[in-house]
mmCIF file of C-alpha atoms and ligand atoms in Angstrom:
data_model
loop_
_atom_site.group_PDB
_atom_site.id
_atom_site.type_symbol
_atom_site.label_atom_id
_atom_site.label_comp_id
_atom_site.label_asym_id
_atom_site.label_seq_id
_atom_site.Cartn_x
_atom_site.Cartn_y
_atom_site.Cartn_z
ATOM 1 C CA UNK O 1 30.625 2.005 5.266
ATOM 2 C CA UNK O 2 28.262 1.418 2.680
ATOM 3 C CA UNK O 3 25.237 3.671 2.301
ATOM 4 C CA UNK O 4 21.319 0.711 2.970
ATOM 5 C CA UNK O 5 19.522 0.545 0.685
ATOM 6 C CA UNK O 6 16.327 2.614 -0.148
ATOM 7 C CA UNK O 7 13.097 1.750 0.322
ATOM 8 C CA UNK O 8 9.911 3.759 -0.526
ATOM 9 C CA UNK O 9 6.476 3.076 -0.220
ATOM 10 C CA UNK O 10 3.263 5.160 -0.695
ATOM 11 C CA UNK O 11 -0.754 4.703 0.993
ATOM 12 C CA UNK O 12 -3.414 6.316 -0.001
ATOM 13 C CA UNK O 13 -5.434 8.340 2.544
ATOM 14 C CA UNK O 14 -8.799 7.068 1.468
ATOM 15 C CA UNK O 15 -10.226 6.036 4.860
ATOM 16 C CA UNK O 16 -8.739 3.336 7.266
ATOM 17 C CA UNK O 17 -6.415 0.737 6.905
ATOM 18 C CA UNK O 18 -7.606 -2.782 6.220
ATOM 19 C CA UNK O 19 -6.054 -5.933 6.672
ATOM 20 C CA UNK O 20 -5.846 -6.871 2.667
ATOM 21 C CA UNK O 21 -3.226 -3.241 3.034
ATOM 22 C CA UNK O 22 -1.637 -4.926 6.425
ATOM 23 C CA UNK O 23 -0.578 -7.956 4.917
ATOM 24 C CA UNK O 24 -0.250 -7.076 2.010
ATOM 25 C CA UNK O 25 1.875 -4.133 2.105
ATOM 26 C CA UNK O 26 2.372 -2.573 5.575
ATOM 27 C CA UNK O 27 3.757 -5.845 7.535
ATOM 28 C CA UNK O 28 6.355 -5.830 5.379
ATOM 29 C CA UNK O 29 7.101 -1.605 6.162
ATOM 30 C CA UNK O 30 7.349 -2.798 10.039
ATOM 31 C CA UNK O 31 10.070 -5.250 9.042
ATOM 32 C CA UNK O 32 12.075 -2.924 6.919
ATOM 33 C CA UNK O 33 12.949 -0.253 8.601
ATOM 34 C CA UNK O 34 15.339 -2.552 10.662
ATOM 35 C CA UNK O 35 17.063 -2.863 7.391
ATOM 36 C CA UNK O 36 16.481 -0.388 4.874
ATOM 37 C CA UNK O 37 16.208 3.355 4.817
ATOM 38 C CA UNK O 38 13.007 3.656 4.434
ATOM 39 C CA UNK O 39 10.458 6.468 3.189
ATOM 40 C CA UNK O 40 6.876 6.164 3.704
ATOM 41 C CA UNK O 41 4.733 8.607 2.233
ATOM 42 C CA UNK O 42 0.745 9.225 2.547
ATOM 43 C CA UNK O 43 -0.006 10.038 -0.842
ATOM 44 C CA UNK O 44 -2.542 12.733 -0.963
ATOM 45 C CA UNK O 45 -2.282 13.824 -4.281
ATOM 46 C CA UNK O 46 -3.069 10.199 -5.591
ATOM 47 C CA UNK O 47 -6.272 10.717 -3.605
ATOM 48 C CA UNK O 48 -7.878 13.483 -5.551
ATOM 49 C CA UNK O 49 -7.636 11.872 -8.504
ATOM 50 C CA UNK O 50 -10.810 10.728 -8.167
ATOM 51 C CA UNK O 51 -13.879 12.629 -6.652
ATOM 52 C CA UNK O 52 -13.626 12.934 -3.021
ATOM 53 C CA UNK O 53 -13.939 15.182 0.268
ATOM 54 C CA UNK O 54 -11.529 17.856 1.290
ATOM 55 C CA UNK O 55 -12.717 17.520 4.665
ATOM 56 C CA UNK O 56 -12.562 13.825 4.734
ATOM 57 C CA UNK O 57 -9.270 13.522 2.894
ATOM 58 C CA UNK O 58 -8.113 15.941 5.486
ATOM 59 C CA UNK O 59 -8.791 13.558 8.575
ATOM 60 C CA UNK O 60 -8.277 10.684 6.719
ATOM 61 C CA UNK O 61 -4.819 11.762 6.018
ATOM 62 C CA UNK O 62 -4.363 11.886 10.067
ATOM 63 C CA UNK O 63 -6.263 8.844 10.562
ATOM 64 C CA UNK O 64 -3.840 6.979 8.471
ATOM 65 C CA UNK O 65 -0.598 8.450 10.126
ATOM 66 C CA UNK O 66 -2.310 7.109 13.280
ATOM 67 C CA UNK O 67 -2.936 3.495 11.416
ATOM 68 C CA UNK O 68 0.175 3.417 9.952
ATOM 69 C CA UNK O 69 2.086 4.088 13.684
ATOM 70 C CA UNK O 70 0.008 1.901 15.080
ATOM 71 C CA UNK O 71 1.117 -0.745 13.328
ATOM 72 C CA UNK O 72 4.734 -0.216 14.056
ATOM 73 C CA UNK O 73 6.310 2.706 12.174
ATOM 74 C CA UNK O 74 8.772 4.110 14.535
ATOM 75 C CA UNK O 75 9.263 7.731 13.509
ATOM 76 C CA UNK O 76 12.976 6.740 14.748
ATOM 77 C CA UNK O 77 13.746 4.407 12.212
ATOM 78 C CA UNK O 78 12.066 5.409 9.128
ATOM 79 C CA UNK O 79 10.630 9.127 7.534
ATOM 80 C CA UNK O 80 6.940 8.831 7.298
ATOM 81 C CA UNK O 81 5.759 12.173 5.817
ATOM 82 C CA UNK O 82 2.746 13.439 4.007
ATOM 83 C CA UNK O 83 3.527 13.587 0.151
ATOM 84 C CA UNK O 84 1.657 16.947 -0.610
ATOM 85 C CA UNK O 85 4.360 18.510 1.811
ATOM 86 C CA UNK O 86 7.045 17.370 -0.445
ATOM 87 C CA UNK O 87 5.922 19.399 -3.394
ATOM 88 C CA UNK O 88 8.977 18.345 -5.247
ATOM 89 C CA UNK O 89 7.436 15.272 -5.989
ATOM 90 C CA UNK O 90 4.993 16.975 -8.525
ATOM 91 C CA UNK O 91 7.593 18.270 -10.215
ATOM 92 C CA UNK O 92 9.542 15.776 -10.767
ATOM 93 C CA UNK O 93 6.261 13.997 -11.751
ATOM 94 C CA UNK O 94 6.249 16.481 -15.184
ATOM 95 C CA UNK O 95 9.544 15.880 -15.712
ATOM 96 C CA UNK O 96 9.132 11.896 -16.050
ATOM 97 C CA UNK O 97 6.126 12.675 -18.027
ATOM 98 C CA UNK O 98 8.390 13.314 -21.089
ATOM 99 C CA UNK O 99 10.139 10.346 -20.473
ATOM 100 C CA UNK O 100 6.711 7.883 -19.771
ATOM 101 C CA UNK O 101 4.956 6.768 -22.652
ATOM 102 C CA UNK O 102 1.250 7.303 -23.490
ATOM 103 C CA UNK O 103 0.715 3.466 -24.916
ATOM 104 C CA UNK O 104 2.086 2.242 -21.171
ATOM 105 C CA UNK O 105 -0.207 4.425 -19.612
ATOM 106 C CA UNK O 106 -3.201 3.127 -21.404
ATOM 107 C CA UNK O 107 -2.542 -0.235 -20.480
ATOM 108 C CA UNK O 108 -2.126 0.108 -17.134
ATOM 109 C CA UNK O 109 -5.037 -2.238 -15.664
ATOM 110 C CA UNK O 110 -5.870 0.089 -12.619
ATOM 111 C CA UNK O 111 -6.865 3.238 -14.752
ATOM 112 C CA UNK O 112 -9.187 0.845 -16.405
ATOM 113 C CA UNK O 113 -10.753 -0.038 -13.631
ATOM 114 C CA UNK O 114 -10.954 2.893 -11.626
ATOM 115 C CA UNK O 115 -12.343 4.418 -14.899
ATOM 116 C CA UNK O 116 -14.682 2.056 -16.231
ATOM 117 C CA UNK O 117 -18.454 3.078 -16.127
ATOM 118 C CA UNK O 118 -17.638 6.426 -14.583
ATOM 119 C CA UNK O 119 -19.202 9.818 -16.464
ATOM 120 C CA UNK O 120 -15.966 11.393 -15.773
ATOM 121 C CA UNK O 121 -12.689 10.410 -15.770
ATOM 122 C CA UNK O 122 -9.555 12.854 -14.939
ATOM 123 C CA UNK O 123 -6.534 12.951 -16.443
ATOM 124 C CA UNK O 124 -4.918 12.866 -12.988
ATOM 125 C CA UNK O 125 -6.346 9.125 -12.840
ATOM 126 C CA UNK O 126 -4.153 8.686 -15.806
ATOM 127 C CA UNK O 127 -1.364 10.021 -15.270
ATOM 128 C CA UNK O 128 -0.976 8.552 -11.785
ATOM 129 C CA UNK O 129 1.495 6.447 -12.327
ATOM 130 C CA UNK O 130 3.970 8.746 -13.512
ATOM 131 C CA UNK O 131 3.497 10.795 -9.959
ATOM 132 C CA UNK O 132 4.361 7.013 -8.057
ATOM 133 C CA UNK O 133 6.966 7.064 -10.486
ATOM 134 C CA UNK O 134 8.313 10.357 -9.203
ATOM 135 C CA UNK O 135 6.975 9.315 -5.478
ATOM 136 C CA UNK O 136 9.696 6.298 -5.978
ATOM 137 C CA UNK O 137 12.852 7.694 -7.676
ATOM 138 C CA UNK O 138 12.925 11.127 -5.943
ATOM 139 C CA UNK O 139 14.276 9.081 -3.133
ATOM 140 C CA UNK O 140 16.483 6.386 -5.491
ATOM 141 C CA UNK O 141 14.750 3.672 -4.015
ATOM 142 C CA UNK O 142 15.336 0.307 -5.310
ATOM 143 C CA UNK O 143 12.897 -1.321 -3.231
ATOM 144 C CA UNK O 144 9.245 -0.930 -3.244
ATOM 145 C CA UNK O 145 7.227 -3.210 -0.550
ATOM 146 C CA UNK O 146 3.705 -3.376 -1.972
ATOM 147 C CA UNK O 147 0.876 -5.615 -2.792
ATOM 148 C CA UNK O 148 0.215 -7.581 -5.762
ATOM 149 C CA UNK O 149 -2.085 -4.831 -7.334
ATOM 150 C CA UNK O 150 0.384 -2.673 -7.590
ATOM 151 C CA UNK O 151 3.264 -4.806 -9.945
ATOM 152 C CA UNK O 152 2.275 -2.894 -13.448
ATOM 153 C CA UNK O 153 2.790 0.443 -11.633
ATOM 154 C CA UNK O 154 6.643 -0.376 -10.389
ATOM 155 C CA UNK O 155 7.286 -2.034 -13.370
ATOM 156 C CA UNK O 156 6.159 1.094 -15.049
ATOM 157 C CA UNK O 157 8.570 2.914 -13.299
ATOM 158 C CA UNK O 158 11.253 1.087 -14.051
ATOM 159 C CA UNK O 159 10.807 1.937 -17.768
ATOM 160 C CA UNK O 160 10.778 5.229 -16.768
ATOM 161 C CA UNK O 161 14.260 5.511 -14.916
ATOM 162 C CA UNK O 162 15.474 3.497 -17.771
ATOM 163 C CA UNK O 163 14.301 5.369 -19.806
ATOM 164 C CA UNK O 164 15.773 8.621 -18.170
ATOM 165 C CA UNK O 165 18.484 7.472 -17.453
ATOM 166 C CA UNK O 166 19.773 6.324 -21.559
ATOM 167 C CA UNK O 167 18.534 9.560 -22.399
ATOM 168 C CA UNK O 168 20.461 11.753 -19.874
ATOM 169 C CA UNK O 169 22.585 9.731 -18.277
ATOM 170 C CA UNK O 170 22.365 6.929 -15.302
ATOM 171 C CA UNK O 171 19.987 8.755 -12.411
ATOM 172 C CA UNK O 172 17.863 6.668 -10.799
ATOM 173 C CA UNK O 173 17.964 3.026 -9.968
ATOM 174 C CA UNK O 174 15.578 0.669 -11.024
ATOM 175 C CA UNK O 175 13.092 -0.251 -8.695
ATOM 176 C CA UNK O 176 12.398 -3.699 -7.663
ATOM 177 C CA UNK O 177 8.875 -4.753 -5.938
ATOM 178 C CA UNK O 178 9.225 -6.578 -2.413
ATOM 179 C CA UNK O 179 6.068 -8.691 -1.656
ATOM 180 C CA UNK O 180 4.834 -10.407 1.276
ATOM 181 C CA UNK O 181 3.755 -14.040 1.993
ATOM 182 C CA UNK O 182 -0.018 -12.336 1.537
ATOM 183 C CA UNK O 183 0.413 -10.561 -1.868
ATOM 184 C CA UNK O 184 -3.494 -10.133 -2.504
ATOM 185 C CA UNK O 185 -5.686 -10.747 -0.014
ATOM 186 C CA UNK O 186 -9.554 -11.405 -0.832
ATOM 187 C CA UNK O 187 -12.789 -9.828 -0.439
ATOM 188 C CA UNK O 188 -14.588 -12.121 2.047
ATOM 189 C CA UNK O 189 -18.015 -11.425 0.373
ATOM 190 C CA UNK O 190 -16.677 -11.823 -3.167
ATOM 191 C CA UNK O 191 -13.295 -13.925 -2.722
ATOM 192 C CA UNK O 192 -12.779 -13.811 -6.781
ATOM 193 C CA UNK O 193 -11.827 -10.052 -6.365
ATOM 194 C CA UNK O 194 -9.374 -8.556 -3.715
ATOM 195 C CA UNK O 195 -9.778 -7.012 -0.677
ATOM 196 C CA UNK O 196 -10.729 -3.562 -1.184
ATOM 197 C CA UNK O 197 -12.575 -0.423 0.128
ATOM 198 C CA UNK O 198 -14.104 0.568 -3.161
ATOM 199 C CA UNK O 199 -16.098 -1.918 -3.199
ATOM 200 C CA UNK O 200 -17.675 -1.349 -0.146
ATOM 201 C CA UNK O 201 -17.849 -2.219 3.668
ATOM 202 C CA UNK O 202 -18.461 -6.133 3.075
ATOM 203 C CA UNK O 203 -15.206 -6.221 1.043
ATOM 204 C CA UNK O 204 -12.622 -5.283 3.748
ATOM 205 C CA UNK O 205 -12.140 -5.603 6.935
ATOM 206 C CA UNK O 206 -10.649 -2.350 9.132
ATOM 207 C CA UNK O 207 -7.611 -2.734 11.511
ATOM 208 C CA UNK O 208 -9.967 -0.713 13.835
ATOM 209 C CA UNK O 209 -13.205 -2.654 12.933
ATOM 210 C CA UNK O 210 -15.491 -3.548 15.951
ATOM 211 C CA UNK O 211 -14.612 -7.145 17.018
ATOM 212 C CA UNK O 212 -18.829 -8.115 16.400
ATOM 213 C CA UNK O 213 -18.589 -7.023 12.705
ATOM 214 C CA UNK O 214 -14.789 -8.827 12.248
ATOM 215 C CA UNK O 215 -16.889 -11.774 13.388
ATOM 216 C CA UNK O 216 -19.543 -11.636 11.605
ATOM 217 C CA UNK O 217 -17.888 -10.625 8.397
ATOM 218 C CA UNK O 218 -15.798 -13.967 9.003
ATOM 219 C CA UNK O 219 -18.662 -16.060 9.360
ATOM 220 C CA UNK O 220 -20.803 -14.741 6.575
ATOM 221 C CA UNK O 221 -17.335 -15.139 4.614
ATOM 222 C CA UNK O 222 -18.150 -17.088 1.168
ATOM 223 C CA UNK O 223 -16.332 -20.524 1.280
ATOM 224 C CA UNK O 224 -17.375 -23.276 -1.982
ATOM 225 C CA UNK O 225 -19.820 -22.774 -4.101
ATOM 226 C CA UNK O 226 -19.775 -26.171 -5.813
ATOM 227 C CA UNK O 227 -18.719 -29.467 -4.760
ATOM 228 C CA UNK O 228 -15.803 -29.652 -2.803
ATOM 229 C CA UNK O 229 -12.236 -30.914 -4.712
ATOM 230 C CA UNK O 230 -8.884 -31.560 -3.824
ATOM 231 C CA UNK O 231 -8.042 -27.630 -4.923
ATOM 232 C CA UNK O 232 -9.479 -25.264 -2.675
ATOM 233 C CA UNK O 233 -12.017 -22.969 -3.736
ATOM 234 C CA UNK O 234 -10.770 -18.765 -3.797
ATOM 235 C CA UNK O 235 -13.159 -18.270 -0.840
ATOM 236 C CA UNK O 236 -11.033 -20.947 1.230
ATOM 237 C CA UNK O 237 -7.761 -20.333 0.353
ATOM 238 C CA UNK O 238 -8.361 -16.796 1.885
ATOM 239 C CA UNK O 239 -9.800 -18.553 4.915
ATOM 240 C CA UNK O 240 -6.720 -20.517 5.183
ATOM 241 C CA UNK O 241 -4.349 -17.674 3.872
ATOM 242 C CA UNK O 242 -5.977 -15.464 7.092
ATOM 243 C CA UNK O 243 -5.552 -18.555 9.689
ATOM 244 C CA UNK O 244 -1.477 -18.959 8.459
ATOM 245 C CA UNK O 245 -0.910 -15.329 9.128
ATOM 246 C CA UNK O 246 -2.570 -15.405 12.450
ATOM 247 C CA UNK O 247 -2.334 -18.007 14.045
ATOM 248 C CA UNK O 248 0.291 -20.637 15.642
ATOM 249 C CA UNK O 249 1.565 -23.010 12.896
ATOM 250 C CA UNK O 250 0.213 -26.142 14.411
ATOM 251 C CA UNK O 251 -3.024 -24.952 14.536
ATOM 252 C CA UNK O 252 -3.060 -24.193 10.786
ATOM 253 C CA UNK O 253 -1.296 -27.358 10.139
ATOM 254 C CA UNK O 254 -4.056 -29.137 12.132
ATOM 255 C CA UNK O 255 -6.723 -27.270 9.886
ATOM 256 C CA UNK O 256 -4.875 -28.311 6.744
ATOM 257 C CA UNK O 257 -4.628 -31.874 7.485
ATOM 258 C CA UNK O 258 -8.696 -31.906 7.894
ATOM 259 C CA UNK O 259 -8.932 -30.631 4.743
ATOM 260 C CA UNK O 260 -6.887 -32.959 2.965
ATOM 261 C CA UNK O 261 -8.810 -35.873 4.674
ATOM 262 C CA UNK O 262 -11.777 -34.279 3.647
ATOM 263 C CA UNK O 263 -13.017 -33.991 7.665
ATOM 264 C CA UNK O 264 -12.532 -30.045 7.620
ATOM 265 C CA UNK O 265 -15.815 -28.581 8.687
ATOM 266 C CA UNK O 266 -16.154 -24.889 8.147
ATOM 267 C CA UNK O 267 -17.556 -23.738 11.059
ATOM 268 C CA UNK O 268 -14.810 -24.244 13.431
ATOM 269 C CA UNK O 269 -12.742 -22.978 10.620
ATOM 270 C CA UNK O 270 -14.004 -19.392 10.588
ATOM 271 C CA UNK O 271 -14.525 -19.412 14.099
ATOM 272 C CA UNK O 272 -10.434 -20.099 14.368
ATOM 273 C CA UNK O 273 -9.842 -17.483 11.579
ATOM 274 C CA UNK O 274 -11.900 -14.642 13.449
ATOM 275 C CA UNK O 275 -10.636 -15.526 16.731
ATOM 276 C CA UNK O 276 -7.058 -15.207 16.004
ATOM 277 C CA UNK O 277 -7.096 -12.004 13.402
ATOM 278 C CA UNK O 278 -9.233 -10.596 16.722
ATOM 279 C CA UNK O 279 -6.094 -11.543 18.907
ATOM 280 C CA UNK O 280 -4.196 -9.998 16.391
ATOM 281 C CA UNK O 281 -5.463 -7.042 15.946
ATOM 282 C CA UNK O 282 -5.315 -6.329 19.702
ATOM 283 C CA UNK O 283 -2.140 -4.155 20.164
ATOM 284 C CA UNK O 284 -2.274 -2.251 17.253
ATOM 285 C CA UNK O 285 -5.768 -0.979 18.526
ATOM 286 C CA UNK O 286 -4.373 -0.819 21.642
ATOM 287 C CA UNK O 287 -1.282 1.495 20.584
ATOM 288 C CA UNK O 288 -3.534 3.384 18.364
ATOM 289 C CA UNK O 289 -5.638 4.605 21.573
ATOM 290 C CA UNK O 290 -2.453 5.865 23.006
ATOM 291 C CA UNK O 291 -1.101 7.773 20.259
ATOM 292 C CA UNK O 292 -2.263 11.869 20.309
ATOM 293 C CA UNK O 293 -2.911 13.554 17.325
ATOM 294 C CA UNK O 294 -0.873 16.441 18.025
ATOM 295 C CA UNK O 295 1.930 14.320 18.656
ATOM 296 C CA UNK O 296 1.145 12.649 15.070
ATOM 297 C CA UNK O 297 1.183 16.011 13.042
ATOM 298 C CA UNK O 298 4.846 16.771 14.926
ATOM 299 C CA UNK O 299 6.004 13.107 13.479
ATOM 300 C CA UNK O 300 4.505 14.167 9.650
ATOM 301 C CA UNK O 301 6.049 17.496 9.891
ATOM 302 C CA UNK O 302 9.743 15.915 11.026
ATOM 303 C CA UNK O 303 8.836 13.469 8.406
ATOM 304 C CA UNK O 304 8.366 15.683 5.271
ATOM 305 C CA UNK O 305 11.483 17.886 6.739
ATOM 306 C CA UNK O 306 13.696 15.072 6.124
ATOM 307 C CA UNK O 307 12.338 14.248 2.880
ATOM 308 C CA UNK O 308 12.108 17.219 1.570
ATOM 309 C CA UNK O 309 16.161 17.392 2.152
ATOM 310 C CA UNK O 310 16.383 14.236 0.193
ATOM 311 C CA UNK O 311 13.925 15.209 -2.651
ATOM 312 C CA UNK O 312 15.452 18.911 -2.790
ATOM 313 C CA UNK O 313 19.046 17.328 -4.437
ATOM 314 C CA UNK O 314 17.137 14.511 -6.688
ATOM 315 C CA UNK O 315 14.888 17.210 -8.496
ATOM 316 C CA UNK O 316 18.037 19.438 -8.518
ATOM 317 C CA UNK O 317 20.230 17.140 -10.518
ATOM 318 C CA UNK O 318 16.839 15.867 -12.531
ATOM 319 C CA UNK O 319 16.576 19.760 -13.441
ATOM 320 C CA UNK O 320 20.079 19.645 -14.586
ATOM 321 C CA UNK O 321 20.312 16.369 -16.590
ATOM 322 C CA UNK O 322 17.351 17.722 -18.803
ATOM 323 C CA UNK O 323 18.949 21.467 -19.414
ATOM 324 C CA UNK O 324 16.591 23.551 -17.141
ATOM 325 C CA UNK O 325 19.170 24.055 -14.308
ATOM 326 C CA UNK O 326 20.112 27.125 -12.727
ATOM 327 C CA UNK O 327 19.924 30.517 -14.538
ATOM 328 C CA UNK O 328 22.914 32.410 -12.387
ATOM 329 C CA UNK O 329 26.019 30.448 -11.047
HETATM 330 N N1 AQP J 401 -6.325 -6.858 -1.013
HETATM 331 C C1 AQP J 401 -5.049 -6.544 -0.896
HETATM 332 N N2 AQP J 401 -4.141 -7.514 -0.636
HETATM 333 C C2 AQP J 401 -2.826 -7.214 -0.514
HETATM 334 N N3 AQP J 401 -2.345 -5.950 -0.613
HETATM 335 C C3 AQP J 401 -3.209 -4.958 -0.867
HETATM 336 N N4 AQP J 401 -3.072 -3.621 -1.029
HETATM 337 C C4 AQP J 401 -4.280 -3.066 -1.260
HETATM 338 N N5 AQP J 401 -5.225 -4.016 -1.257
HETATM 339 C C5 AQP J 401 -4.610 -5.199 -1.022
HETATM 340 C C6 AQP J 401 -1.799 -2.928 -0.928
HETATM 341 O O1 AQP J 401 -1.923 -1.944 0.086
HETATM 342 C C7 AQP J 401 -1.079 -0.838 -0.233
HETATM 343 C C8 AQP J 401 -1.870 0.451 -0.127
HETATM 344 O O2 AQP J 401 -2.749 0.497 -1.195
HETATM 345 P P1 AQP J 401 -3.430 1.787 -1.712
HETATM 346 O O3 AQP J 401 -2.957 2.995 -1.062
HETATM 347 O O4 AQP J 401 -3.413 1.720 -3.211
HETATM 348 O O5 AQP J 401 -4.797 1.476 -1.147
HETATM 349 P P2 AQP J 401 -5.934 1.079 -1.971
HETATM 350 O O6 AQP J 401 -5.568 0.227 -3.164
HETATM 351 O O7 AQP J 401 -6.606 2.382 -2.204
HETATM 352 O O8 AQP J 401 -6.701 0.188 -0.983
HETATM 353 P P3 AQP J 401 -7.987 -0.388 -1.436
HETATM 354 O O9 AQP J 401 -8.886 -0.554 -0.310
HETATM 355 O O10 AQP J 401 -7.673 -1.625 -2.199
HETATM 356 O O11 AQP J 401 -8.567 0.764 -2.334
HETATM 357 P P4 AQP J 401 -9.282 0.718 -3.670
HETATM 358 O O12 AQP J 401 -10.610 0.169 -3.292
HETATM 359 O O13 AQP J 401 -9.329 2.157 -4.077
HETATM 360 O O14 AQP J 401 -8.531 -0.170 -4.619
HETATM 361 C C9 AQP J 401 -0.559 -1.077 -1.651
HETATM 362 O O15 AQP J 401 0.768 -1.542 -1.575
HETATM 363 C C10 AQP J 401 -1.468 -2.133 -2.187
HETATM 364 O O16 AQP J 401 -0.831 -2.955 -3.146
#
């Protein structure tokens, strides 16, 4: 029988989960570990490359192994596992640095962003994407479900295993990005930029948010600036992005057909958008409340177990390819 495919995804533990991250990336998990076999790894080491909180990246990396099961990882059907307990990771990570090139690296649009204006800049933002790299073809995944954001990153490491793989022989596949129907979802206070926690609370909205502030968030949600035209304006697409992922399709049919006969009011528009992302979001808060922490470490620990075994022979033939194998038979 022949071997499924692999499939490998990484989330940062930087606080909770929004719904730009659900749609974007993590829907798409839930469906493919039917499928696939799948790897999902909370990247921790990503996370310090900016400044940040031991303590808080501590329970943040629970907190997302709680989001992340919540929203339908079955620890039965796919290995989700902390990356800093898979330590070989990092060193495959220097290994593919002498493969990655320095001029890709500079033009990779998130280290611009995530360094611009800042007094100090580490060289671990940099080289980031040689550790997803590594994150991705320790496992030989050709299939990475992400969201838009992250396209110059996989594409990056597909240079890389090519790049390997003509100068030591064939290794690793090339990875190939698997996007949703909801690629990049939008801030709702600035709907020209995505959805994102960096820029702060008005810019995302948390799986676990209270249902008041999902409300209100909706309704104070930026819509058209100018006049109205036949195109919709970023702020409204998202509206109508939001109502198409929640809610039954002839409801957002109904909604579109106002629009086009120019008889959409906005209003009733958010008010459908909030109340069916609240619906929604019901069972995965409600399975989140169920699920015990200690039960959650047991699941990472499993997790990084079977990775580890996985990891342990990719590094190993890696380490052999180059010429820094074994020393003694
Ligand atoms: N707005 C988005 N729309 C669609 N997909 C998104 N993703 C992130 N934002 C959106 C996807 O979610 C996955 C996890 O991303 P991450 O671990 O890189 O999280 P993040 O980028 O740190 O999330 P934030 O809130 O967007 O953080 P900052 O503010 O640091 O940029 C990825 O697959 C990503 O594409």
């Amino acid at each position: 029988m022949a071997s499924k495919s692999v499939v490998l995804s990484g989330i940062q533990p930087t606080g909770t989960l929004h719904i730009g991250n659900y749609f974007g990336a993590v829907k798409n998990y839930v469906a493919l570990q039917e499928q696939y076999e799948c790897f999902y790894s909370i990247v921790d080491y990503h996370a310090i490359t900016v400044e940040h909180d031991p303590q808080e990246l501590r329970k943040n990396t629970i907190e997302m192994a709680l989001d992340l099961l919540a929203c339908g990882l079955d620890p039965q059907k796919c290995t989700l596992f902390v990356q800093s307990q898979v330590p070989e990771h990092t060193e495959l990570s220097w290994i593919l640095s002498a493969v990655a090139s320095y001029g890709d690296l500079q033009r990779m649009t998130q280290f611009k962003e995530k360094g611009e204006g800042q007094e100090f800049v580490s060289c671990g933002l940099f080289t980031y994407p040689v550790l997803q790299a590594a994150d991705i073809l320790i496992y030989k995944a050709s299939k990475v479900p992400v969201g838009e954001d992250q396209i110059q990153h996989i594409e990056l490491a597909r240079r890389i295993a090519r790049r390997f793989n003509s100068r030591f022989g064939e290794t690793f596949p090339e990875p190939e990005v698997l996007l949703t129907e909801a690629p990049r979802v939008m801030s709702p206070a600035d709907p020209t930029r995505k959805m994102s926690k960096s820029l702060g609370p008005k810019h995302y909205i948390a799986l676990t948010e209270p249902e008041e502030s999902i409300r209100e968030k909706i309704k104070t949600a930026v819509t058209d600036i100018g006049p109205r035209t036949p195109e919709k304006s970023p702020g409204v697409a998202n509206l109508f992005l939001l109502l198409k992922l929640t809610a039954p399709q002839e409801i957002y049919e109904q909604f579109e057909s106002d629009y086009a006969t120019g008889t959409l009011k906005y209003e009733p528009l958010k008010r459908a958008v909030a109340d069916y992302l609240v619906k929604m979001l019901e069972p995965i808060r409600a399975r989140r409340a169920q699920l015990k922490e200690s039960d959650v470490r047991e699941i990472l620990h499993e997790g990084a177990r079977r990775a580890r075994a996985v990891a342990r022979q990719t590094l190993e033939e890696a380490r052999e390819r180059i010429g820094v194998g074994k020393l003694l038979p």
